[in-house]
Amino acid sequence: MLGIGAAAPAAAQTGTEATNARPQELLDALPQGRLLGGGRLRVFGFQVYDARLWAGPGFRVDNFASHALALELSYLRAFEGRAIAERSITEMRRAAPVSDDLADQWSAALRRVLPDVKKGDRIMGVHRPGVGATFWMNGKPLGEIRDAEFAKRFFGIWLAPGTSEPGLRNALMAGAGP
């Protein structure tokens, strides 16, 4: 979902740009979800997307993968779905090794659910611990990937301590507990 081909993206926080408006798909998928924080990803001066993180009561930063959560990306430019999938796999592999076979499986699954995006499109991914991830675009279901390890690694792109975007991670988790 990073959606870029640059080698080293840089994040900047947006602070007040994220609103507390709860999208309908969030109400359906994570009814007790509350906004924890938001930020903007910029790469070499280009604005890529605004991100918001939603989670239920009891969310803990140090154990994000054991909680239901939703990550919402509002794109500020166009990207091909294939490029989003490829960048996602690159980031997952950067964090920890992934075999070629598994990377191919995950990439195919991402290409199946992630469409091309244009400026103004909004994709929400919902982490379902022990199950996988479901995805929506502009409030409409895109599909799911039923693989718990995939989901943990995918959302770890933004939320794991070793993310390539620690500033964005901090902004997303600003309202979370320790």
Coordinates of N, CA and C in Angstrom, one line a residue:
M1 N 0.8 -1.2 0.0 CA 0.0 0.0 0.0 C 0.9 1.3 0.0
L2 N 2.1 1.1 0.2 CA 3.0 2.3 0.1 C 2.9 2.8 -1.3
G3 N 2.9 2.0 -2.3 CA 2.6 2.4 -3.7 C 3.6 3.3 -4.4
I4 N 4.9 3.1 -4.1 CA 5.9 3.9 -4.7 C 7.1 3.0 -5.1
G5 N 7.9 3.5 -6.0 CA 9.1 2.7 -6.3 C 10.4 3.3 -5.8
A6 N 10.3 4.4 -5.1 CA 11.5 5.0 -4.5 C 12.2 4.1 -3.5
A7 N 13.5 4.2 -3.4 CA 14.2 3.3 -2.5 C 14.1 3.7 -1.0
A8 N 14.0 5.0 -0.7 CA 13.9 5.4 0.7 C 12.9 6.5 0.9
P9 N 11.6 6.2 1.1 CA 10.6 7.2 1.3 C 10.8 7.9 2.7
A10 N 10.3 9.1 2.8 CA 10.4 9.8 4.0 C 9.0 10.2 4.5
A11 N 8.7 10.1 5.7 CA 7.4 10.4 6.3 C 7.5 11.8 7.0
A12 N 6.3 12.4 6.9 CA 6.2 13.7 7.7 C 4.8 13.6 8.3
Q13 N 4.6 14.1 9.5 CA 3.3 14.0 10.2 C 2.4 15.1 9.7
T14 N 1.1 14.8 9.7 CA 0.1 15.8 9.2 C -0.5 16.5 10.4
G15 N -0.5 15.8 11.6 CA -1.1 16.4 12.8 C -2.6 16.5 12.7
T16 N -3.1 17.8 12.4 CA -4.5 18.0 12.5 C -5.2 17.7 11.2
E17 N -4.6 17.3 10.2 CA -5.2 17.0 8.9 C -6.2 15.9 8.9
A18 N -6.0 14.9 9.8 CA -6.9 13.7 9.9 C -8.1 14.2 10.8
T19 N -9.2 13.8 10.3 CA -10.4 14.1 11.1 C -10.9 12.8 11.8
N20 N -11.8 13.0 12.7 CA -12.3 11.9 13.5 C -13.5 11.2 12.8
A21 N -13.9 11.6 11.6 CA -15.0 11.0 10.9 C -14.7 9.5 10.7
R22 N -15.7 8.7 11.1 CA -15.5 7.2 11.0 C -16.1 6.7 9.7
P23 N -15.4 6.2 8.8 CA -15.9 5.7 7.5 C -16.9 4.5 7.8
Q24 N -17.9 4.3 7.0 CA -18.9 3.3 7.1 C -18.2 1.9 7.2
E25 N -17.2 1.6 6.4 CA -16.6 0.3 6.5 C -15.9 0.0 7.8
L26 N -15.5 1.1 8.4 CA -14.9 0.9 9.8 C -16.0 0.6 10.8
L27 N -17.1 1.2 10.7 CA -18.2 0.9 11.6 C -18.7 -0.5 11.4
D28 N -18.6 -1.1 10.2 CA -19.0 -2.5 9.9 C -17.9 -3.4 10.4
A29 N -16.6 -3.2 10.1 CA -15.6 -4.1 10.4 C -15.0 -4.0 11.8
L30 N -15.0 -2.8 12.4 CA -14.4 -2.5 13.7 C -15.2 -1.5 14.4
P31 N -16.4 -1.9 14.9 CA -17.4 -1.0 15.4 C -16.9 -0.2 16.6
Q32 N -15.9 -0.7 17.4 CA -15.4 0.0 18.6 C -14.1 0.8 18.2
G33 N -13.8 0.8 17.0 CA -12.5 1.5 16.6 C -12.6 2.9 16.8
R34 N -11.4 3.4 17.3 CA -11.3 4.9 17.5 C -10.0 5.3 16.9
L35 N -10.0 6.5 16.4 CA -8.8 7.1 15.8 C -7.7 7.2 16.7
L36 N -6.5 6.6 16.4 CA -5.4 6.7 17.3 C -4.4 7.8 16.8
G37 N -4.3 8.0 15.5 CA -3.5 9.0 14.9 C -3.4 9.0 13.4
G38 N -2.7 9.9 12.9 CA -2.6 10.0 11.4 C -1.4 10.8 11.0
G39 N -1.0 10.6 9.8 CA 0.2 11.3 9.3 C 0.2 11.2 7.7
R40 N 1.2 11.9 7.2 CA 1.3 12.0 5.7 C 2.6 11.4 5.3
L41 N 2.6 10.6 4.3 CA 3.9 10.1 3.7 C 4.3 11.0 2.6
R42 N 5.5 11.4 2.6 CA 6.1 12.2 1.6 C 7.4 11.5 1.1
V43 N 7.6 11.5 -0.2 CA 8.8 10.8 -0.7 C 9.5 11.8 -1.6
F44 N 10.7 12.1 -1.3 CA 11.5 13.1 -2.0 C 10.7 14.4 -2.4
G45 N 9.9 14.8 -1.4 CA 9.1 16.0 -1.6 C 7.7 15.8 -2.2
F46 N 7.5 14.6 -2.7 CA 6.1 14.3 -3.3 C 5.2 13.8 -2.2
Q47 N 4.0 14.3 -2.2 CA 3.0 13.8 -1.2 C 2.4 12.6 -1.8
V48 N 2.4 11.5 -1.0 CA 2.0 10.2 -1.5 C 0.6 9.8 -0.9
Y49 N 0.4 9.9 0.4 CA -0.9 9.6 1.0 C -1.0 10.1 2.4
D50 N -2.2 10.2 2.9 CA -2.5 10.5 4.3 C -2.9 9.2 4.9
A51 N -2.4 8.9 6.0 CA -2.7 7.6 6.7 C -3.4 7.9 8.0
R52 N -4.4 7.0 8.4 CA -5.0 7.1 9.7 C -5.1 5.7 10.3
L53 N -4.9 5.5 11.6 CA -4.9 4.3 12.2 C -6.1 4.2 13.2
W54 N -6.9 3.2 13.2 CA -8.0 3.0 14.0 C -7.8 1.7 14.8
A55 N -8.2 1.7 16.1 CA -8.1 0.4 16.9 C -9.1 0.5 18.0
G56 N -9.4 -0.7 18.5 CA -10.4 -0.8 19.6 C -9.7 -0.5 21.0
P57 N -10.5 -0.6 22.0 CA -10.0 -0.4 23.4 C -9.0 -1.5 23.7
G58 N -8.0 -1.1 24.5 CA -6.9 -2.0 24.9 C -5.8 -2.1 23.9
F59 N -5.8 -1.4 22.8 CA -4.7 -1.5 21.8 C -3.4 -1.2 22.5
R60 N -2.4 -2.0 22.2 CA -1.1 -1.8 22.7 C -0.1 -1.7 21.6
V61 N 0.7 -0.7 21.6 CA 1.7 -0.5 20.5 C 2.7 -1.6 20.4
D62 N 3.1 -2.1 21.6 CA 4.2 -3.1 21.6 C 3.7 -4.5 21.2
N63 N 2.3 -4.6 21.0 CA 1.8 -5.9 20.5 C 0.7 -5.7 19.5
F64 N 1.0 -4.8 18.5 CA -0.1 -4.4 17.6 C -0.7 -5.6 16.8
A65 N 0.1 -6.6 16.5 CA -0.3 -7.7 15.7 C -1.4 -8.6 16.4
S66 N -1.6 -8.4 17.7 CA -2.6 -9.2 18.4 C -3.9 -8.5 18.5
H67 N -4.0 -7.3 17.9 CA -5.2 -6.5 18.0 C -5.9 -6.3 16.6
A68 N -7.2 -6.2 16.6 CA -7.9 -5.8 15.4 C -7.7 -4.3 15.3
L69 N -7.4 -3.9 14.0 CA -7.1 -2.5 13.7 C -7.4 -2.3 12.3
A70 N -7.5 -1.0 12.0 CA -7.7 -0.6 10.6 C -6.8 0.5 10.2
L71 N -6.2 0.4 9.0 CA -5.3 1.4 8.5 C -5.9 1.9 7.2
E72 N -6.1 3.2 7.2 CA -6.8 3.9 6.1 C -5.7 4.8 5.4
L73 N -5.6 4.6 4.1 CA -4.7 5.4 3.3 C -5.5 6.2 2.3
S74 N -5.4 7.5 2.3 CA -6.1 8.4 1.3 C -5.0 8.9 0.4
Y75 N -5.1 8.4 -0.9 CA -4.0 8.7 -1.8 C -4.1 10.1 -2.4
L76 N -2.9 10.7 -2.5 CA -2.7 12.0 -3.0 C -2.2 12.1 -4.4
R77 N -2.0 10.9 -5.0 CA -1.6 10.8 -6.4 C -1.9 9.4 -6.9
A78 N -1.8 9.1 -8.2 CA -2.2 7.9 -8.8 C -1.1 6.8 -8.7
F79 N -1.4 5.6 -8.5 CA -0.5 4.4 -8.5 C -1.2 3.2 -9.1
E80 N -0.4 2.4 -9.8 CA -1.0 1.1 -10.3 C -1.0 0.1 -9.1
G81 N -2.1 -0.7 -9.1 CA -2.2 -1.7 -8.1 C -1.0 -2.6 -8.0
R82 N -0.5 -3.0 -9.2 CA 0.7 -3.8 -9.2 C 1.9 -3.2 -8.5
A83 N 2.1 -1.9 -8.7 CA 3.2 -1.2 -8.1 C 3.0 -1.1 -6.5
I84 N 1.7 -1.0 -6.1 CA 1.5 -1.0 -4.7 C 1.8 -2.3 -4.1
A85 N 1.4 -3.4 -4.8 CA 1.7 -4.8 -4.3 C 3.2 -5.0 -4.2
E86 N 3.9 -4.6 -5.3 CA 5.4 -4.8 -5.3 C 6.1 -4.1 -4.2
R87 N 5.7 -2.8 -4.0 CA 6.3 -2.0 -2.9 C 6.0 -2.6 -1.5
S88 N 4.8 -3.1 -1.4 CA 4.4 -3.8 -0.1 C 5.3 -5.0 0.2
I89 N 5.5 -5.8 -0.8 CA 6.4 -7.0 -0.6 C 7.8 -6.5 -0.3
T90 N 8.3 -5.5 -1.0 CA 9.6 -5.0 -0.8 C 9.8 -4.6 0.7
E91 N 8.8 -3.9 1.2 CA 8.8 -3.4 2.6 C 8.8 -4.6 3.6
M92 N 7.9 -5.5 3.2 CA 7.8 -6.7 4.1 C 9.1 -7.5 4.2
R93 N 9.8 -7.6 3.0 CA 11.1 -8.3 3.0 C 12.2 -7.5 3.6
R94 N 12.1 -6.1 3.6 CA 13.1 -5.3 4.2 C 13.1 -5.5 5.7
A95 N 11.9 -5.8 6.3 CA 11.8 -6.0 7.7 C 12.3 -7.3 8.2
A96 N 12.1 -8.4 7.4 CA 12.5 -9.7 7.7 C 12.5 -10.6 6.5
P97 N 13.3 -11.6 6.4 CA 13.3 -12.5 5.3 C 11.9 -13.1 4.9
V98 N 11.7 -13.2 3.6 CA 10.5 -13.8 3.1 C 11.0 -14.7 1.9
S99 N 10.7 -16.0 1.9 CA 11.1 -16.8 0.8 C 10.5 -16.3 -0.5
D100 N 11.2 -16.7 -1.6 CA 10.7 -16.3 -2.9 C 9.3 -16.8 -3.1
D101 N 9.0 -18.1 -2.8 CA 7.7 -18.7 -3.0 C 6.6 -18.0 -2.2
L102 N 6.9 -17.7 -0.9 CA 5.9 -17.0 -0.1 C 5.7 -15.5 -0.6
A103 N 6.8 -14.9 -1.0 CA 6.7 -13.5 -1.6 C 5.8 -13.5 -2.9
D104 N 6.0 -14.6 -3.7 CA 5.2 -14.7 -4.9 C 3.7 -14.9 -4.6
Q105 N 3.4 -15.7 -3.5 CA 2.0 -16.0 -3.1 C 1.4 -14.7 -2.6
W106 N 2.1 -14.0 -1.7 CA 1.6 -12.7 -1.1 C 1.4 -11.7 -2.2
S107 N 2.4 -11.6 -3.1 CA 2.3 -10.6 -4.2 C 1.0 -10.9 -5.1
A108 N 0.8 -12.1 -5.4 CA -0.4 -12.5 -6.2 C -1.7 -12.1 -5.5
A109 N -1.7 -12.4 -4.2 CA -2.9 -12.1 -3.4 C -3.1 -10.6 -3.3
L110 N -2.0 -9.8 -3.1 CA -2.2 -8.3 -3.1 C -2.7 -7.8 -4.5
R111 N -2.1 -8.3 -5.6 CA -2.5 -7.9 -6.9 C -4.0 -8.2 -7.1
R112 N -4.5 -9.3 -6.5 CA -5.9 -9.7 -6.7 C -6.8 -8.7 -6.0
V113 N -6.4 -8.2 -4.8 CA -7.3 -7.3 -4.1 C -7.0 -5.8 -4.2
L114 N -5.8 -5.4 -4.6 CA -5.5 -4.0 -4.7 C -5.6 -3.5 -6.1
P115 N -6.6 -2.5 -6.3 CA -6.7 -2.0 -7.7 C -5.8 -0.8 -7.9
D116 N -5.8 -0.3 -9.1 CA -5.1 1.0 -9.4 C -5.8 2.1 -8.6
V117 N -5.1 3.1 -8.1 CA -5.7 4.2 -7.4 C -5.4 5.5 -8.1
K118 N -6.2 6.5 -7.8 CA -6.0 7.8 -8.3 C -6.1 8.8 -7.1
K119 N -5.7 10.0 -7.4 CA -5.8 11.0 -6.3 C -7.2 11.0 -5.8
G120 N -7.3 11.0 -4.4 CA -8.6 11.0 -3.8 C -9.2 9.7 -3.4
D121 N -8.6 8.6 -4.0 CA -9.1 7.2 -3.6 C -8.6 6.9 -2.2
R122 N -9.4 6.1 -1.5 CA -9.1 5.7 -0.1 C -9.2 4.2 0.0
I123 N -8.1 3.6 0.5 CA -8.1 2.2 0.8 C -8.0 2.0 2.2
M124 N -8.8 1.1 2.8 CA -8.7 0.7 4.2 C -8.5 -0.8 4.3
G125 N -7.4 -1.1 5.0 CA -7.1 -2.5 5.4 C -7.5 -2.8 6.8
V126 N -8.1 -3.9 7.1 CA -8.5 -4.2 8.5 C -7.7 -5.5 8.8
H127 N -7.0 -5.4 9.9 CA -6.2 -6.6 10.4 C -7.1 -7.4 11.3
R128 N -7.2 -8.7 11.0 CA -8.0 -9.6 11.8 C -7.1 -10.6 12.4
P129 N -6.6 -10.4 13.7 CA -5.6 -11.2 14.3 C -6.0 -12.7 14.2
G130 N -5.0 -13.5 13.8 CA -5.2 -14.9 13.7 C -5.9 -15.4 12.4
V131 N -6.4 -14.4 11.6 CA -7.2 -14.7 10.4 C -6.5 -14.2 9.2
G132 N -6.3 -12.9 9.1 CA -5.8 -12.2 7.9 C -6.2 -10.8 7.8
A133 N -6.4 -10.3 6.6 CA -6.7 -8.9 6.4 C -7.9 -8.8 5.3
T134 N -8.7 -7.8 5.5 CA -9.7 -7.5 4.6 C -9.5 -6.1 4.1
F135 N -9.9 -5.8 2.8 CA -9.6 -4.5 2.2 C -10.9 -3.9 1.6
W136 N -10.9 -2.6 1.7 CA -12.0 -1.8 1.1 C -11.4 -0.6 0.3
M137 N -12.1 -0.2 -0.8 CA -11.7 1.0 -1.5 C -12.9 1.9 -1.6
N138 N -12.8 3.1 -1.1 CA -13.8 4.1 -1.2 C -15.1 3.5 -0.6
G139 N -15.0 2.7 0.4 CA -16.2 2.1 1.1 C -16.7 0.9 0.5
K140 N -16.1 0.4 -0.6 CA -16.6 -0.9 -1.2 C -15.6 -2.0 -0.9
P141 N -16.1 -3.2 -0.6 CA -15.2 -4.3 -0.4 C -14.3 -4.7 -1.6
L142 N -13.1 -4.9 -1.3 CA -12.1 -5.4 -2.4 C -11.9 -6.9 -2.3
G143 N -11.8 -7.4 -1.1 CA -11.5 -8.8 -0.8 C -10.7 -9.0 0.4
E144 N -10.3 -10.2 0.6 CA -9.5 -10.5 1.8 C -8.4 -11.5 1.5
I145 N -7.4 -11.4 2.4 CA -6.3 -12.4 2.3 C -6.3 -13.1 3.6
R146 N -6.6 -14.4 3.6 CA -6.8 -15.2 4.8 C -5.4 -15.8 5.1
D147 N -4.5 -15.1 5.7 CA -3.2 -15.5 6.1 C -2.7 -14.6 7.2
A148 N -2.7 -15.2 8.4 CA -2.4 -14.4 9.6 C -1.0 -13.9 9.6
E149 N 0.0 -14.6 9.0 CA 1.4 -14.1 9.0 C 1.5 -13.0 8.0
F150 N 0.8 -13.2 6.8 CA 0.8 -12.1 5.9 C 0.2 -10.8 6.5
A151 N -0.9 -10.9 7.2 CA -1.5 -9.7 7.8 C -0.6 -9.0 8.8
K152 N 0.1 -9.8 9.7 CA 1.0 -9.3 10.6 C 2.2 -8.6 9.9
R153 N 2.7 -9.2 8.9 CA 3.8 -8.6 8.2 C 3.4 -7.3 7.4
F154 N 2.2 -7.4 6.8 CA 1.7 -6.3 6.0 C 1.5 -5.1 6.8
F155 N 0.7 -5.2 7.9 CA 0.5 -4.0 8.8 C 1.8 -3.6 9.5
G156 N 2.7 -4.5 9.6 CA 4.0 -4.2 10.2 C 4.8 -3.2 9.3
I157 N 4.4 -3.1 8.0 CA 5.1 -2.1 7.2 C 5.0 -0.7 7.8
W158 N 3.9 -0.4 8.4 CA 3.6 0.9 9.1 C 3.8 0.8 10.6
L159 N 3.5 -0.3 11.2 CA 3.4 -0.3 12.7 C 4.5 -1.0 13.4
A160 N 5.3 -1.9 12.8 CA 6.4 -2.6 13.5 C 7.5 -1.6 13.9
P161 N 8.2 -1.9 15.0 CA 9.2 -1.0 15.4 C 10.3 -0.7 14.4
G162 N 10.6 -1.7 13.5 CA 11.6 -1.6 12.5 C 11.1 -1.0 11.2
T163 N 10.0 -0.3 11.2 CA 9.5 0.3 9.9 C 10.5 1.2 9.3
S164 N 10.4 1.3 8.0 CA 11.3 2.3 7.3 C 10.8 3.7 7.5
E165 N 9.6 3.9 8.1 CA 9.0 5.2 8.3 C 8.7 5.4 9.8
P166 N 9.7 5.6 10.7 CA 9.4 5.7 12.1 C 8.6 7.0 12.4
G167 N 8.8 8.0 11.7 CA 8.0 9.3 12.0 C 6.5 9.0 11.7
L168 N 6.2 8.4 10.6 CA 4.8 8.1 10.3 C 4.3 7.1 11.3
R169 N 5.0 6.1 11.7 CA 4.6 5.2 12.8 C 4.2 5.9 14.0
N170 N 5.1 6.8 14.5 CA 4.8 7.6 15.7 C 3.6 8.4 15.6
A171 N 3.3 9.0 14.4 CA 2.1 9.8 14.2 C 0.9 8.9 14.2
L172 N 1.0 7.7 13.6 CA -0.2 6.9 13.6 C -0.5 6.4 15.0
M173 N 0.4 6.2 15.8 CA 0.2 5.6 17.1 C 0.2 6.7 18.2
A174 N 0.0 7.9 17.8 CA 0.1 9.0 18.8 C -0.9 8.9 20.0
G175 N -2.1 8.4 19.7 CA -3.1 8.3 20.7 C -3.2 6.9 21.4
A176 N -2.2 6.0 21.1 CA -2.2 4.7 21.7 C -1.5 4.6 23.0
G177 N -1.8 3.6 23.8 CA -1.0 3.4 25.0 C 0.3 2.8 24.7
P178 N 1.1 2.5 25.7 CA 2.5 2.0 25.6 C 2.6 0.7 24.8

